mmCIF file of C-alpha atoms and ligand atoms in Angstrom:
data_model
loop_
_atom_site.group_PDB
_atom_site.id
_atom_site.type_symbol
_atom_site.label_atom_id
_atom_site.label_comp_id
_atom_site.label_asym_id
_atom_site.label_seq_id
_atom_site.Cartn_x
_atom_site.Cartn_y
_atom_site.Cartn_z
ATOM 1 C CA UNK I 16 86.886 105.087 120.075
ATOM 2 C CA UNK I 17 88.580 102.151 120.317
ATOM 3 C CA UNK I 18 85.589 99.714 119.631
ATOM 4 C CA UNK I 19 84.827 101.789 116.301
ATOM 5 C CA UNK I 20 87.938 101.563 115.240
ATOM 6 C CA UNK I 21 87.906 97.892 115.795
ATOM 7 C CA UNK I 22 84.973 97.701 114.081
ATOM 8 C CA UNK I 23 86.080 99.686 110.817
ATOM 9 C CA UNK I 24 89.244 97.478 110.847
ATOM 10 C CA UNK I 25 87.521 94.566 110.532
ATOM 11 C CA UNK I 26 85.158 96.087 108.109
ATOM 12 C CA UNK I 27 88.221 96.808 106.218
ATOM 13 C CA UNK I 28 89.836 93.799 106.425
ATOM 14 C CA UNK I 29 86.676 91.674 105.642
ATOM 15 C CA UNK I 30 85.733 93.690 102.575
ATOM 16 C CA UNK I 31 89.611 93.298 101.481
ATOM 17 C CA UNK I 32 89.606 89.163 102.115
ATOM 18 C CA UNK I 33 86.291 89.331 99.961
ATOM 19 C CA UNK I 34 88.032 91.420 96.959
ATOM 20 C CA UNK I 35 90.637 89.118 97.044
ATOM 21 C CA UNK I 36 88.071 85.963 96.582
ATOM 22 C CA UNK I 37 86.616 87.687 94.018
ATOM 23 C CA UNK I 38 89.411 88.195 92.445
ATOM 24 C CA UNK I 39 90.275 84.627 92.128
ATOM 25 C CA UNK I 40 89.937 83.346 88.757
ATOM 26 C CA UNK I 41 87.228 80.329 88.240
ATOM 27 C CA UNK I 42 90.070 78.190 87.797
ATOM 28 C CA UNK I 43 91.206 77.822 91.711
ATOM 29 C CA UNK I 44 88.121 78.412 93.605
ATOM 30 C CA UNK I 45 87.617 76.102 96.964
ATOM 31 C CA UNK I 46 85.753 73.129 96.465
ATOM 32 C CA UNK I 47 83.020 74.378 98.208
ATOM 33 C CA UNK I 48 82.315 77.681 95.777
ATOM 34 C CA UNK I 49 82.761 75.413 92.859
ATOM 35 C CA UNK I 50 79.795 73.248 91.889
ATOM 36 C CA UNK I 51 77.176 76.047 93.646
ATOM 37 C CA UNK I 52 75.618 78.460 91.068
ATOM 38 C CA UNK I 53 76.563 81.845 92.162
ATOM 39 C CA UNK I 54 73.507 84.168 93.034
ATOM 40 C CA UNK I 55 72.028 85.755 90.325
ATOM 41 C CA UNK I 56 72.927 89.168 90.218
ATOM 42 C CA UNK I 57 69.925 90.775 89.039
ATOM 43 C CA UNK I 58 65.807 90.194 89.406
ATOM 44 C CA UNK I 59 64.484 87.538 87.216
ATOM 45 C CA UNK I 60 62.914 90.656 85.451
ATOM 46 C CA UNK I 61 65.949 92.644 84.999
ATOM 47 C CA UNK I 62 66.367 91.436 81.061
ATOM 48 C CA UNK I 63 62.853 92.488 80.339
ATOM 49 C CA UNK I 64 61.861 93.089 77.230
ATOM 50 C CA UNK I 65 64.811 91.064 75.860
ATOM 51 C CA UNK I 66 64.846 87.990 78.162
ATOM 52 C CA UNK I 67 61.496 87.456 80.087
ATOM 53 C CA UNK I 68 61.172 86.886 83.763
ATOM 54 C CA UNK I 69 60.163 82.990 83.551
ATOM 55 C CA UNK I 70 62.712 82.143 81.119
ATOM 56 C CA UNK I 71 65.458 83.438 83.492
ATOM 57 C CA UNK I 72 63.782 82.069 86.780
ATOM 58 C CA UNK I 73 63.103 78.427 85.301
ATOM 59 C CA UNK I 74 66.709 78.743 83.407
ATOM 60 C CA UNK I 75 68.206 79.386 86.989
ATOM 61 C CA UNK I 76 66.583 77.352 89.246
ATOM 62 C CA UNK I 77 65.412 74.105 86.690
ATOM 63 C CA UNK I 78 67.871 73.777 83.830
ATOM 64 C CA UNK I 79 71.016 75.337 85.757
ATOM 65 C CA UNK I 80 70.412 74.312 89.037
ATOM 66 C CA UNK I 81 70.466 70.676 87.683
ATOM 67 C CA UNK I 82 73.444 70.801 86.425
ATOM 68 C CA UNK I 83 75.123 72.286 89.314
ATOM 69 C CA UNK I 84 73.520 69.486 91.574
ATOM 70 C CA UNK I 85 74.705 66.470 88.886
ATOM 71 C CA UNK I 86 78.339 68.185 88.370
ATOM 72 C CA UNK I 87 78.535 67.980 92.193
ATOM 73 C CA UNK I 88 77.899 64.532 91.860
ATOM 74 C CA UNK I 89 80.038 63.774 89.285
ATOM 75 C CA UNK I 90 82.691 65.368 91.122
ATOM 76 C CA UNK I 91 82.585 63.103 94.610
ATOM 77 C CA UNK I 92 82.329 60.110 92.183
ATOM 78 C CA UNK I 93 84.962 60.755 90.181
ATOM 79 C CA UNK I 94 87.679 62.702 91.628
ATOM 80 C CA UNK I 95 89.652 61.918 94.613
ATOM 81 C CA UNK I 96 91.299 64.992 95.547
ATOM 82 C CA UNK I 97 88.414 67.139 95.535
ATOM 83 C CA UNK I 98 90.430 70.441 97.110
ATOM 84 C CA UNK I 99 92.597 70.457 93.994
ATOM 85 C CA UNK I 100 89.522 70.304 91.273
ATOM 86 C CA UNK I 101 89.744 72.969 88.960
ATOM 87 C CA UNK I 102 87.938 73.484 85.163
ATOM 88 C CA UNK I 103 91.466 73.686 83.417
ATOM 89 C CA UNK I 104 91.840 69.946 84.803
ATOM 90 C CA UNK I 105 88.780 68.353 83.764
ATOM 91 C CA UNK I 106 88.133 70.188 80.784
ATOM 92 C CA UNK I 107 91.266 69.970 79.243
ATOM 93 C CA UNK I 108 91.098 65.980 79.669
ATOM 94 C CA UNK I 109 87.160 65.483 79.434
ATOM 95 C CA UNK I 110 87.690 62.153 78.065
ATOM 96 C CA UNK I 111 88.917 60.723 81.327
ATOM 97 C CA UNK I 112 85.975 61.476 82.401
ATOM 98 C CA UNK I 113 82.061 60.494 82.259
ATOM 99 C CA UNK I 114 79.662 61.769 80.192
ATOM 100 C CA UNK I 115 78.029 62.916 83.346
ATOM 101 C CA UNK I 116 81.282 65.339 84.226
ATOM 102 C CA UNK I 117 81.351 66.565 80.509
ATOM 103 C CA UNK I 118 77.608 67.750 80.530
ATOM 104 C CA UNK I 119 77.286 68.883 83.761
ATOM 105 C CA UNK I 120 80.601 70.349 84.246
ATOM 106 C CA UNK I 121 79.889 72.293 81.044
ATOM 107 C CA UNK I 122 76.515 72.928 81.787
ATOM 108 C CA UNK I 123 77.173 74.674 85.258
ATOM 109 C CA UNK I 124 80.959 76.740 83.798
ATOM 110 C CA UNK I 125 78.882 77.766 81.011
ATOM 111 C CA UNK I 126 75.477 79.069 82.778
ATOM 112 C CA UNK I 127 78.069 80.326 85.193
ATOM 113 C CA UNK I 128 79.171 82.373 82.612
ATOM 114 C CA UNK I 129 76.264 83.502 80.502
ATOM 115 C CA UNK I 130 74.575 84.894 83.685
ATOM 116 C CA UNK I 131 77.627 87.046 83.897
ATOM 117 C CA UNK I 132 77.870 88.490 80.659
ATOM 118 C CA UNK I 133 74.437 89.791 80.919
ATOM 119 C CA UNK I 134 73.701 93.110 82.741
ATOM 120 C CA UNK I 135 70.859 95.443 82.224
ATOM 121 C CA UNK I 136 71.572 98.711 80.986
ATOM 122 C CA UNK I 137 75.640 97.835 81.028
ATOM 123 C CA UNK I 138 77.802 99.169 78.697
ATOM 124 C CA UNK I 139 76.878 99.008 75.051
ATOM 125 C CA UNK I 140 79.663 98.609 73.194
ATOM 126 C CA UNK I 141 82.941 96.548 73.663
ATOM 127 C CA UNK I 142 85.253 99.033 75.330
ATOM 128 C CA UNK I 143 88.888 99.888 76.035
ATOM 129 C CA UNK I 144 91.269 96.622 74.751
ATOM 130 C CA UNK I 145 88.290 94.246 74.058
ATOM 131 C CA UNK I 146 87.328 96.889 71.343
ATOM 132 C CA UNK I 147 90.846 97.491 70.203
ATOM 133 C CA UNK I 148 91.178 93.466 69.458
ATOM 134 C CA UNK I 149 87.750 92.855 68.107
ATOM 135 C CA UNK I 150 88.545 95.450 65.465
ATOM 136 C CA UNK I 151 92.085 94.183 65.005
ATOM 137 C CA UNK I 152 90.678 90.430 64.271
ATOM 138 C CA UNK I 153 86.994 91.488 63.031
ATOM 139 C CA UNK I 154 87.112 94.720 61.354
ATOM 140 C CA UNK I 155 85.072 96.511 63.397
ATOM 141 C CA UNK I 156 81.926 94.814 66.423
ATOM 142 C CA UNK I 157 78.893 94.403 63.243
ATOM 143 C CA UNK I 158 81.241 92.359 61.751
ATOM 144 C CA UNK I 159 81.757 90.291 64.811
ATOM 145 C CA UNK I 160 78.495 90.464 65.986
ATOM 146 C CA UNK I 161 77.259 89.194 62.205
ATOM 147 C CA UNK I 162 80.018 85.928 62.619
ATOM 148 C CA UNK I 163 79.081 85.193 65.994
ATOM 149 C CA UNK I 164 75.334 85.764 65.182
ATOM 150 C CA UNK I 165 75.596 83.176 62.378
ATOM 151 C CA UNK I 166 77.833 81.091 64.457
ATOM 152 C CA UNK I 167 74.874 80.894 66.925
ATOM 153 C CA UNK I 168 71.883 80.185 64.157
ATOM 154 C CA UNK I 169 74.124 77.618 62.099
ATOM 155 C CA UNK I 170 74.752 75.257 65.665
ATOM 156 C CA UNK I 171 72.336 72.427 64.925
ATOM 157 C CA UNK I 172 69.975 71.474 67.905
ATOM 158 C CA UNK I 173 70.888 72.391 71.373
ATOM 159 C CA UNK I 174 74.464 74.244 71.873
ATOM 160 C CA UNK I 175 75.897 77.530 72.658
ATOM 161 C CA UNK I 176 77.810 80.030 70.498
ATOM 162 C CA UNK I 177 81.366 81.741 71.787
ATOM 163 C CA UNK I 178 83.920 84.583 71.720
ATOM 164 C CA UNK I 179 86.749 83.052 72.627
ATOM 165 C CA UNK I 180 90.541 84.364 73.521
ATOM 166 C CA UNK I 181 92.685 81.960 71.679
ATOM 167 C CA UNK I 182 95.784 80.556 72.989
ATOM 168 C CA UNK I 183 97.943 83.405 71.526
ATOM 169 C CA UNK I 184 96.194 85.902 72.673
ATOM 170 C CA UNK I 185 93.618 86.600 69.482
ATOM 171 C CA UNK I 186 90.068 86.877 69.321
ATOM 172 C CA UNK I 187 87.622 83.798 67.217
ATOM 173 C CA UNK I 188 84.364 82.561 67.217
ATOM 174 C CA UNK I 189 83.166 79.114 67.353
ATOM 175 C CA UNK I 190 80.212 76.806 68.980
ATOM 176 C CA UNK I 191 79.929 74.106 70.556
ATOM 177 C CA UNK I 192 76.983 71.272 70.206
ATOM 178 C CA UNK I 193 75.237 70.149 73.872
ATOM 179 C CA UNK I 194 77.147 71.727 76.926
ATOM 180 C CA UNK I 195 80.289 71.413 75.646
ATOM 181 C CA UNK I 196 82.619 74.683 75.266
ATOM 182 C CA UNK I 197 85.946 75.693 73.689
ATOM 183 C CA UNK I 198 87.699 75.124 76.656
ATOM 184 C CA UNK I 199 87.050 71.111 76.427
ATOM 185 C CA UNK I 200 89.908 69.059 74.959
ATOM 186 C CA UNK I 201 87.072 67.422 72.767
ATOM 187 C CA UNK I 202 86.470 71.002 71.225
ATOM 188 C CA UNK I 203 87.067 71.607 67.454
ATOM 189 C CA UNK I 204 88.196 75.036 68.380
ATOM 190 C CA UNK I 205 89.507 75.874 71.775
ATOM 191 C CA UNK I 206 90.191 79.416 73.370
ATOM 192 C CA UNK I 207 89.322 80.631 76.189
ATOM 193 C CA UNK I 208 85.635 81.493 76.217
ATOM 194 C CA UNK I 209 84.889 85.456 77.015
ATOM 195 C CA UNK I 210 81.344 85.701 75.776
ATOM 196 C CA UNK I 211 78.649 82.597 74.856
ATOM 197 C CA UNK I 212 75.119 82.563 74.300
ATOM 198 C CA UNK I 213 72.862 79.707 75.199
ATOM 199 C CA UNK I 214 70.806 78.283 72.042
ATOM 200 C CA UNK I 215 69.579 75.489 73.658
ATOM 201 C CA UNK I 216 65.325 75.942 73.320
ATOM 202 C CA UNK I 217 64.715 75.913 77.113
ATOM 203 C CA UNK I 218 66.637 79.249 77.167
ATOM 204 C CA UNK I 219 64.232 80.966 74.475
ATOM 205 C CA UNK I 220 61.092 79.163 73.713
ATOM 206 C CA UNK I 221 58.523 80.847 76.187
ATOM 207 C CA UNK I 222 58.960 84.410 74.446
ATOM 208 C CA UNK I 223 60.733 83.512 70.939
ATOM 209 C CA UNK I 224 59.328 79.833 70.471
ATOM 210 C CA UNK I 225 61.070 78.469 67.105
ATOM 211 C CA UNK I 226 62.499 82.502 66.180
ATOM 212 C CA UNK I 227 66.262 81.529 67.522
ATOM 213 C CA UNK I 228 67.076 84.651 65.263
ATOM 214 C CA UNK I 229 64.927 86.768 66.708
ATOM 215 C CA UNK I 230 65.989 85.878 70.703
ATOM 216 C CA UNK I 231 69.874 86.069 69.454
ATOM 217 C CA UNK I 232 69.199 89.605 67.877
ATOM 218 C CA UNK I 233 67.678 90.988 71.030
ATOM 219 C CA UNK I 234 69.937 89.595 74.009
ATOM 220 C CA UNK I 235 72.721 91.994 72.429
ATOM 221 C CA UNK I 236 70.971 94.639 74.198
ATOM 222 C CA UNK I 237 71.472 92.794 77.473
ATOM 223 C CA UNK I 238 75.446 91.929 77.117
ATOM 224 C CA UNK I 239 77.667 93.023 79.823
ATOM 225 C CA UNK I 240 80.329 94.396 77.516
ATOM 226 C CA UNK I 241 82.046 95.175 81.427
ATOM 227 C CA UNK I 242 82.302 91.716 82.455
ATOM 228 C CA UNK I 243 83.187 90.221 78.366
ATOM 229 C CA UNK I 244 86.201 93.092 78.425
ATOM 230 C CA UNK I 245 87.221 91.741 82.393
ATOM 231 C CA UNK I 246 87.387 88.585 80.903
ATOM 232 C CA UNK I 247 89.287 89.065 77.894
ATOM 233 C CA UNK I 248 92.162 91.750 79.822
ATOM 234 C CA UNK I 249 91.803 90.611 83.501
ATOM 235 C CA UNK I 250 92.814 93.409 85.773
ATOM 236 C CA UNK I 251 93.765 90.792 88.179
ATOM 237 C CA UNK I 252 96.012 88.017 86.348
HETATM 238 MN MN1 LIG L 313 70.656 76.802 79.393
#
């Protein structure tokens, strides 16, 4: 009939304007999508035994949820042309801008991110060309896993730890102190970040208190080896 038909074509065309959305890399999303924290995409209790249920919900709606509120801030005070903003721009020049914008643009691209790269019950193991490169510039993932690991328990105080594509292409590891990340101008070593992991206390203290090894050792059961591969060989460029 015609009204079904109708009805499936716009079904059809709707779900295809959402794929391409998706598909949009972080870097041009409208102004509107940019400062909100995406929906998490999984219970608060989906991380269990690994990453407790209060940990996530107070990460997500406290710690995160602050951030996205002040980087929205930051953003009407400090940038004119708000429907060109993009992370390439202000990260790659953080110094223009306040230290407002620096932690709170960090703080909401990089919970953005770590929510992301966790899944439960995703893949296990890096797969396909993630895998091929990690053993190409690690040796094999325990070797990886052992530098990042240490990378993550060596950042002093509050930061985050990363797996970063590198300008040509290459895999490294680095951290970053606060909520600064490798994408910054201001950062030591920059790359493209493809995995991170938050070391800041608030985002392991209920269940791990001062045992940062211990919380880093079990969130690699919870990493999305999916989304870390997406981001390291998009499908859509
Ligand atoms: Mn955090």
């Amino acid at each position: 009939m015609k009204t079904t038909w109708n009805r499936r074509k716009f079904i059809i065309e709707t779900s295809k304007a959402a794929a391409v959305i998706t598909a949009l890399p972080s870097f041009v999303k409208p102004y509107s999508q940019f400062f909100n924290q995406t929906p998490l995409p999984y219970s608060w209790n989906a991380l269990e035994p690994f990453i407790d249920a209060a940990t996530m919900e107070i990460h997500y709606t406290k710690h995160a949820a602050a951030y996205s509120a002040n980087f929205k801030q930051a953003i009407e005070a400090e940038i004119k042309e708000v429907n060109k903003i993009n992370y390439d721009h202000i990260f790659s020049n953080i110094e223009r801008y306040s230290v407002k914008m620096r932690n709170n643009g960090g703080g909401h691209y990089n919970h953005e991110l770590f929510w992301s790269i966790m899944k439960p019950g995703g893949a296990k193991e890096p797969q396909g060309e993630l895998a091929k490169a990690i053993t190409m510039y690690f040796g094999d993932v325990s070797k990886m896993k052992k530098m990042f690991t240490d990378a993550a328990l060596q950042q002093f105080g509050s930061g985050w730890a990363w797996l970063i594509k590198t300008p040509n292409g290459g895999l490294s590891i680095t951290s970053t102190p606060n909520q600064d990340n490798p994408l910054m101008s201001s950062a030591a070593k920059q790359g493209t970040p493809i995995l991170g992991l938050d070391v800041w206390e608030h985002a392991y203290y209920l269940k791990y208190q001062n045992k940062r090894a211990a919380y880093i050792e079990q969130w690699w059961n919870v990493v999305n080896w999916n989304e870390v591969g997406e981001r390291y060989n998009p499908s859509i460029a």
